[in-house]
CSV table of C-alpha atoms in Angstrom, one decimal:
chain,number,residue,atom,x,y,z
A,169,ASP,CA,210.3,97.9,64.0
A,170,ILE,CA,212.0,98.1,67.4
A,171,GLN,CA,211.0,95.4,69.8
A,172,MET,CA,211.1,96.3,73.5
A,173,THR,CA,211.6,93.4,75.9
A,174,GLN,CA,210.6,94.2,79.4
A,175,SER,CA,211.4,92.0,82.4
A,176,PRO,CA,210.2,90.6,84.7
A,177,SER,CA,206.5,90.4,83.6
A,178,SER,CA,205.4,90.4,87.2
A,179,LEU,CA,207.1,91.1,90.5
A,180,SER,CA,206.1,90.6,94.1
A,181,ALA,CA,207.9,92.7,96.7
A,182,SER,CA,207.4,94.2,100.1
A,183,VAL,CA,207.0,97.7,101.3
A,184,GLY,CA,210.4,99.3,101.6
A,185,ASP,CA,212.1,97.0,99.1
A,186,ARG,CA,214.2,98.3,96.3
A,187,VAL,CA,212.6,97.2,93.0
A,188,SER,CA,214.1,97.2,89.5
A,189,ILE,CA,212.7,96.6,86.0
A,190,THR,CA,214.7,96.2,82.8
A,191,CYS,CA,213.8,97.1,79.3
A,192,GLN,CA,215.9,96.0,76.4
A,193,ALA,CA,215.6,97.5,72.9
A,194,SER,CA,216.2,95.5,69.8
A,195,GLN,CA,218.2,98.4,68.3
A,196,ASP,CA,220.0,101.5,69.7
A,197,ILE,CA,217.5,104.1,70.8
A,198,SER,CA,220.0,106.4,72.4
A,199,LYS,CA,218.2,107.9,75.4
A,200,PHE,CA,214.7,108.0,73.9
A,201,LEU,CA,212.8,106.0,76.5
A,202,ASN,CA,209.8,106.7,78.7
A,203,TRP,CA,208.6,104.9,81.8
A,204,TYR,CA,204.9,104.9,82.7
A,205,GLN,CA,202.9,103.8,85.7
A,206,GLN,CA,199.4,102.5,85.0
A,207,LYS,CA,196.8,101.8,87.7
A,208,PRO,CA,193.6,99.8,87.0
A,209,GLY,CA,191.1,101.7,85.0
A,210,LYS,CA,193.4,104.7,84.5
A,211,ALA,CA,195.5,106.1,81.7
A,212,PRO,CA,199.2,105.6,82.0
A,213,LYS,CA,201.1,108.3,83.8
A,214,LEU,CA,204.5,109.4,82.6
A,215,LEU,CA,207.1,109.1,85.3
A,216,ILE,CA,210.4,109.3,83.5
A,217,SER,CA,211.4,110.6,80.0
A,218,ASP,CA,214.7,110.6,78.2
A,219,ALA,CA,215.6,107.5,80.1
A,220,SER,CA,216.4,109.3,83.4
A,221,ASN,CA,214.5,112.6,83.5
A,222,LEU,CA,212.1,112.5,86.4
A,223,GLU,CA,208.8,114.3,85.5
A,224,THR,CA,207.7,117.2,87.7
A,225,GLY,CA,205.8,116.1,90.8
A,226,VAL,CA,207.0,112.4,90.6
A,227,PRO,CA,208.5,111.2,93.9
A,228,SER,CA,212.3,110.9,94.0
A,229,ARG,CA,212.1,107.2,94.9
A,230,PHE,CA,211.6,106.6,91.2
A,231,SER,CA,214.6,106.7,88.9
A,232,GLY,CA,215.7,105.5,85.5
A,233,SER,CA,219.0,104.8,83.8
A,234,GLY,CA,220.6,103.5,80.7
A,235,SER,CA,221.2,104.4,77.1
A,236,GLY,CA,221.5,102.6,73.8
A,237,THR,CA,219.7,99.3,74.2
A,238,VAL,CA,219.5,98.5,77.9
A,239,PHE,CA,217.5,100.5,80.4
A,240,THR,CA,216.6,100.2,84.1
A,241,PHE,CA,213.7,101.6,86.1
A,242,THR,CA,214.1,101.5,89.9
A,243,ILE,CA,211.9,102.3,92.9
A,244,SER,CA,214.3,102.8,95.8
A,245,SER,CA,211.8,102.1,98.6
A,246,LEU,CA,208.5,100.6,97.5
A,247,GLN,CA,205.3,102.2,98.9
A,248,PRO,CA,201.8,100.7,98.9
A,249,GLU,CA,200.6,103.3,96.4
A,250,ASP,CA,203.3,102.1,93.9
A,251,ILE,CA,201.2,99.0,93.1
A,252,ALA,CA,200.6,99.2,89.4
A,253,THR,CA,201.7,98.0,86.0
A,254,TYR,CA,204.8,99.7,84.6
A,255,TYR,CA,205.6,100.1,80.9
A,256,CYS,CA,208.6,101.3,79.0
A,257,GLN,CA,208.2,103.0,75.6
A,258,GLN,CA,210.8,103.9,73.0
A,259,TYR,CA,210.5,107.0,70.9
A,260,GLY,CA,213.8,106.8,69.2
A,261,HIS,CA,212.5,105.3,66.0
A,262,LEU,CA,209.1,105.1,64.3
A,263,PRO,CA,206.8,103.4,65.0
A,264,TYR,CA,207.0,104.0,68.7
A,265,SER,CA,206.7,100.8,70.7
A,266,PHE,CA,206.0,99.6,74.3
A,267,GLY,CA,207.4,96.9,76.5
A,268,GLN,CA,204.8,94.3,77.5
A,269,GLY,CA,204.5,95.6,81.0
A,270,THR,CA,205.6,94.6,84.5
A,271,LYS,CA,202.8,94.0,87.1
A,272,LEU,CA,204.1,95.0,90.5
A,273,GLU,CA,202.4,93.4,93.5
A,274,ILE,CA,203.0,93.5,97.3
B,723,GLN,CA,197.8,122.3,81.2
B,724,VAL,CA,196.7,120.4,78.2
B,725,GLN,CA,193.7,118.2,78.6
B,726,LEU,CA,192.4,115.6,76.2
B,727,GLN,CA,189.0,114.0,75.9
B,728,GLU,CA,188.0,111.1,73.7
B,729,SER,CA,184.5,110.7,72.3
B,730,GLY,CA,182.7,108.3,70.0
B,731,PRO,CA,180.6,105.2,69.8
B,732,GLY,CA,181.4,102.5,72.4
B,733,LEU,CA,180.1,99.7,70.2
B,734,VAL,CA,181.0,99.1,66.5
B,735,LYS,CA,179.8,96.2,64.4
B,736,PRO,CA,182.4,94.0,62.7
B,737,SER,CA,183.5,95.2,59.3
B,738,GLN,CA,182.4,98.7,60.1
B,739,THR,CA,184.6,101.8,60.7
B,740,LEU,CA,185.6,102.7,64.2
B,741,SER,CA,185.6,106.5,64.6
B,742,LEU,CA,186.8,108.5,67.6
B,743,THR,CA,187.5,112.2,68.2
B,744,CYS,CA,189.9,113.8,70.7
B,745,THR,CA,189.1,117.3,71.9
B,746,VAL,CA,192.0,119.3,73.1
B,747,SER,CA,191.7,122.0,75.7
B,748,GLY,CA,194.2,124.1,77.6
B,749,GLY,CA,196.3,124.4,74.5
B,750,SER,CA,196.1,124.7,70.8
B,751,ILE,CA,196.9,122.0,68.2
B,752,SER,CA,197.9,124.9,65.9
B,753,SER,CA,200.7,125.9,68.3
B,754,GLY,CA,202.9,123.1,66.9
B,755,ASP,CA,204.1,122.2,70.3
B,756,TYR,CA,203.2,118.6,70.0
B,757,PHE,CA,202.4,115.7,67.7
B,758,TRP,CA,199.1,114.2,68.6
B,759,SER,CA,198.9,110.4,69.0
B,760,TRP,CA,196.4,107.6,69.4
B,761,ILE,CA,197.3,104.5,71.5
B,762,ARG,CA,195.1,101.5,72.3
B,763,GLN,CA,195.0,98.8,74.9
B,764,PRO,CA,193.0,95.6,74.5
B,765,PRO,CA,191.3,94.5,77.8
B,766,GLY,CA,193.9,93.0,80.1
B,767,LYS,CA,196.8,93.5,77.6
B,768,GLY,CA,199.5,96.0,76.8
B,769,LEU,CA,199.8,99.2,75.0
B,770,GLU,CA,199.9,99.6,71.2
B,771,TRP,CA,200.9,102.9,69.5
B,772,ILE,CA,198.6,103.5,66.5
B,773,GLY,CA,200.0,106.7,65.0
B,774,TYR,CA,200.3,110.5,65.2
B,775,ILE,CA,199.4,113.7,63.4
B,776,TYR,CA,201.0,117.2,63.4
B,777,TYR,CA,199.0,120.4,63.0
B,778,SER,CA,200.2,120.6,59.4
B,779,GLY,CA,198.4,117.3,58.7
B,780,ARG,CA,201.6,115.3,58.6
B,781,THR,CA,200.9,111.8,59.8
B,782,TYR,CA,202.7,108.5,60.6
B,783,TYR,CA,200.9,105.3,61.1
B,784,ASN,CA,202.1,102.0,62.7
B,785,PRO,CA,202.7,99.7,59.8
B,786,SER,CA,200.7,97.0,61.6
B,787,LEU,CA,197.6,99.1,61.1
B,788,LYS,CA,198.6,101.4,58.2
B,789,SER,CA,196.2,99.9,55.6
B,790,ARG,CA,193.2,100.5,57.9
B,791,VAL,CA,194.0,103.8,59.8
B,792,THR,CA,193.4,107.4,59.1
B,793,ILE,CA,194.2,110.2,61.5
B,794,SER,CA,193.0,113.7,60.7
B,795,VAL,CA,192.9,117.1,62.4
B,796,ASP,CA,190.3,119.9,62.6
B,797,LEU,CA,192.1,123.0,63.7
B,798,SER,CA,188.9,125.1,63.9
B,799,LYS,CA,187.5,122.7,66.5
B,800,ASN,CA,190.9,122.0,68.1
B,801,GLN,CA,190.3,118.3,67.6
B,802,PHE,CA,191.9,115.3,66.0
B,803,SER,CA,190.3,112.1,65.0
B,804,LEU,CA,190.9,108.4,64.4
B,805,LYS,CA,189.2,106.2,61.8
B,806,LEU,CA,189.9,102.4,61.7
B,807,ASN,CA,188.1,100.6,59.0
B,808,SER,CA,187.2,96.9,58.5
B,809,SER,CA,187.0,96.5,62.3
B,810,THR,CA,187.2,93.1,63.9
B,811,ALA,CA,186.9,91.8,67.5
B,812,ALA,CA,190.7,92.2,67.7
B,813,ASP,CA,190.2,96.0,67.6
B,814,THR,CA,188.2,95.9,70.9
B,815,ALA,CA,190.3,98.1,73.2
B,816,VAL,CA,190.5,101.2,75.3
B,817,TYR,CA,191.6,103.9,72.9
B,818,TYR,CA,193.6,106.8,74.3
B,819,CYS,CA,194.5,110.1,72.7
B,820,THR,CA,197.8,111.6,73.9
B,821,THR,CA,200.6,114.0,73.1
B,822,ASP,CA,203.4,112.3,71.4
B,823,GLY,CA,205.8,112.6,74.4
B,824,GLY,CA,203.3,110.9,76.6
B,825,ASP,CA,203.0,113.7,79.0
B,826,PHE,CA,199.3,114.3,78.5
B,827,TRP,CA,196.6,111.6,78.1
B,828,GLY,CA,192.9,111.4,77.7
B,829,GLN,CA,191.0,109.2,80.2
B,830,GLY,CA,190.5,106.6,77.5
B,831,THR,CA,187.3,105.2,75.9
B,832,LEU,CA,186.4,101.6,75.5
B,833,VAL,CA,185.3,100.5,72.0
B,834,THR,CA,183.9,97.1,71.6
B,835,VAL,CA,183.6,95.5,68.2
B,836,SER,CA,180.7,93.1,68.3
B,837,SER,CA,177.5,92.3,66.4
């Protein structure tokens, strides 16, 4: 099974900051990586698919990059509504698997 | 726009079978556009992928749960279901049904395993 190591596990930042989260796969997953945002009591929301493809309606301050085993998720200018937990998920190999999450605080 | 809704008991006794159903609207499971997945999240913890099913009945289960999991589909009702037998407290979680690409999710349902 592929292990997804996400870092940091928590992050404190200020409004307007540039924030980055890293996800490392234990094997090559090509570009097959999703990034999700989850707010308390809600289902995760897909923000980015195929490592860098921004989903329709998602603000352009969110972006993703990487391929193979190392991936990065970036918020270019942090907004108050971005407070949430973020997860990466690989779908390059079965079983699909998630990173352990990054809790973003202001 | 595909919508998913989980339903089932919120409380299951230890050693019993946890059973949930996901009703799909706004799209047909028979279309073959998606694989249909179950994902769970223990309280305060991360996400675990359980498995998926295709309209043909083809399934794949996470090896960590494979011996206890069955996912099935009912095309006539546009539903798919999850059964997890021999439940323990470790199975207490919010269970989500989703499309395999993660673009559509149900709201989630909390299932507590307790006597």
